[in-house]
mmCIF file of C-alpha atoms in Angstrom:
data_model
loop_
_atom_site.group_PDB
_atom_site.id
_atom_site.type_symbol
_atom_site.label_atom_id
_atom_site.label_comp_id
_atom_site.label_asym_id
_atom_site.label_seq_id
_atom_site.Cartn_x
_atom_site.Cartn_y
_atom_site.Cartn_z
ATOM 1 C CA UNK F 1 5.905 -38.026 -12.183
ATOM 2 C CA UNK F 2 2.440 -38.692 -13.507
ATOM 3 C CA UNK F 3 -0.247 -36.121 -14.311
ATOM 4 C CA UNK F 4 -1.142 -35.950 -10.612
ATOM 5 C CA UNK F 5 2.421 -35.274 -9.476
ATOM 6 C CA UNK F 6 2.896 -38.797 -8.072
ATOM 7 C CA UNK F 7 6.095 -40.678 -8.748
ATOM 8 C CA UNK F 8 5.697 -43.918 -10.711
ATOM 9 C CA UNK F 9 8.359 -46.605 -10.490
ATOM 10 C CA UNK F 10 8.573 -49.783 -12.538
ATOM 11 C CA UNK F 11 8.839 -51.780 -9.305
ATOM 12 C CA UNK F 12 5.186 -50.876 -8.637
ATOM 13 C CA UNK F 13 3.975 -52.606 -11.814
ATOM 14 C CA UNK F 14 3.897 -56.012 -10.138
ATOM 15 C CA UNK F 15 3.329 -59.055 -12.316
ATOM 16 C CA UNK F 16 1.954 -57.234 -15.336
ATOM 17 C CA UNK F 17 3.011 -56.205 -18.790
ATOM 18 C CA UNK F 18 3.471 -52.518 -19.493
ATOM 19 C CA UNK F 19 2.981 -50.556 -22.673
ATOM 20 C CA UNK F 20 5.055 -47.399 -22.461
ATOM 21 C CA UNK F 21 4.475 -45.146 -25.432
ATOM 22 C CA UNK F 22 6.347 -41.944 -26.135
ATOM 23 C CA UNK F 23 4.874 -38.946 -27.893
ATOM 24 C CA UNK F 24 6.220 -35.450 -28.647
ATOM 25 C CA UNK F 25 3.582 -33.079 -27.223
ATOM 26 C CA UNK F 26 0.270 -33.013 -25.330
ATOM 27 C CA UNK F 27 -2.965 -32.171 -27.126
ATOM 28 C CA UNK F 28 -1.692 -32.423 -30.692
ATOM 29 C CA UNK F 29 -3.761 -34.346 -33.271
ATOM 30 C CA UNK F 30 -1.683 -37.520 -33.599
ATOM 31 C CA UNK F 31 -0.796 -37.744 -29.908
ATOM 32 C CA UNK F 32 -4.389 -37.188 -28.869
ATOM 33 C CA UNK F 33 -5.684 -39.867 -31.237
ATOM 34 C CA UNK F 34 -3.092 -42.381 -30.022
ATOM 35 C CA UNK F 35 -3.824 -41.622 -26.371
ATOM 36 C CA UNK F 36 -7.584 -41.865 -26.882
ATOM 37 C CA UNK F 37 -7.139 -45.271 -28.545
ATOM 38 C CA UNK F 38 -5.361 -46.503 -25.418
ATOM 39 C CA UNK F 39 -8.089 -44.967 -23.238
ATOM 40 C CA UNK F 40 -10.861 -46.596 -25.233
ATOM 41 C CA UNK F 41 -9.183 -50.020 -25.162
ATOM 42 C CA UNK F 42 -7.808 -49.984 -21.631
ATOM 43 C CA UNK F 43 -10.365 -52.446 -20.250
ATOM 44 C CA UNK F 44 -9.348 -55.022 -22.872
ATOM 45 C CA UNK F 45 -5.678 -54.464 -22.104
ATOM 46 C CA UNK F 46 -6.290 -54.633 -18.344
ATOM 47 C CA UNK F 47 -8.079 -57.958 -18.807
ATOM 48 C CA UNK F 48 -4.764 -59.245 -20.178
ATOM 49 C CA UNK F 49 -2.828 -57.783 -17.232
ATOM 50 C CA UNK F 50 -1.415 -54.864 -19.236
ATOM 51 C CA UNK F 51 -0.896 -51.338 -17.886
ATOM 52 C CA UNK F 52 -0.425 -48.316 -20.157
ATOM 53 C CA UNK F 53 1.838 -45.320 -19.612
ATOM 54 C CA UNK F 54 2.268 -42.340 -21.923
ATOM 55 C CA UNK F 55 5.491 -40.316 -21.739
ATOM 56 C CA UNK F 56 6.463 -36.915 -23.126
ATOM 57 C CA UNK F 57 8.652 -33.991 -22.155
ATOM 58 C CA UNK F 58 5.625 -31.871 -21.215
ATOM 59 C CA UNK F 59 5.206 -30.699 -17.619
ATOM 60 C CA UNK F 60 3.035 -32.334 -14.965
ATOM 61 C CA UNK F 61 0.635 -29.362 -15.255
ATOM 62 C CA UNK F 62 0.341 -29.831 -19.030
ATOM 63 C CA UNK F 63 -0.275 -33.559 -18.566
ATOM 64 C CA UNK F 64 -2.943 -32.857 -15.963
ATOM 65 C CA UNK F 65 -4.862 -30.619 -18.380
ATOM 66 C CA UNK F 66 -4.436 -33.135 -21.224
ATOM 67 C CA UNK F 67 -5.585 -36.081 -19.078
ATOM 68 C CA UNK F 68 -8.591 -34.182 -17.720
ATOM 69 C CA UNK F 69 -9.650 -32.872 -21.130
ATOM 70 C CA UNK F 70 -9.765 -36.384 -22.621
ATOM 71 C CA UNK F 71 -10.646 -38.332 -19.464
ATOM 72 C CA UNK F 72 -7.594 -40.585 -19.610
ATOM 73 C CA UNK F 73 -7.752 -43.623 -17.366
ATOM 74 C CA UNK F 74 -4.003 -44.321 -17.266
ATOM 75 C CA UNK F 75 -0.878 -42.461 -16.202
ATOM 76 C CA UNK F 76 0.877 -39.919 -18.386
ATOM 77 C CA UNK F 77 4.432 -39.417 -17.225
ATOM 78 C CA UNK F 78 6.394 -36.180 -17.363
ATOM 79 C CA UNK F 79 9.991 -36.419 -18.553
ATOM 80 C CA UNK F 80 10.934 -32.741 -18.675
ATOM 81 C CA UNK F 81 14.679 -33.511 -18.660
ATOM 82 C CA UNK F 82 14.327 -35.973 -21.527
ATOM 83 C CA UNK F 83 16.309 -38.662 -19.682
ATOM 84 C CA UNK F 84 13.661 -41.362 -20.116
ATOM 85 C CA UNK F 85 12.884 -40.308 -23.677
ATOM 86 C CA UNK F 86 16.540 -40.680 -24.613
#
């Protein structure tokens, strides 16, 4: 699920490339910097048909706060079980 509680499936990506980056925890210095770099460069990536997805084991609620605080313009996916992270 993304930060809005919607399920995201790779079949919905269409004919694009995807950057899926994994990080340990929302709103920590390194993770925030990395996520903001993707946010700030998303228009350039989108022009090359690239979508960005962040993934961590944090909850949907945590992701929602993190995404709102930093105005992220891409999906952050919740993997509370750790299955995707593994």
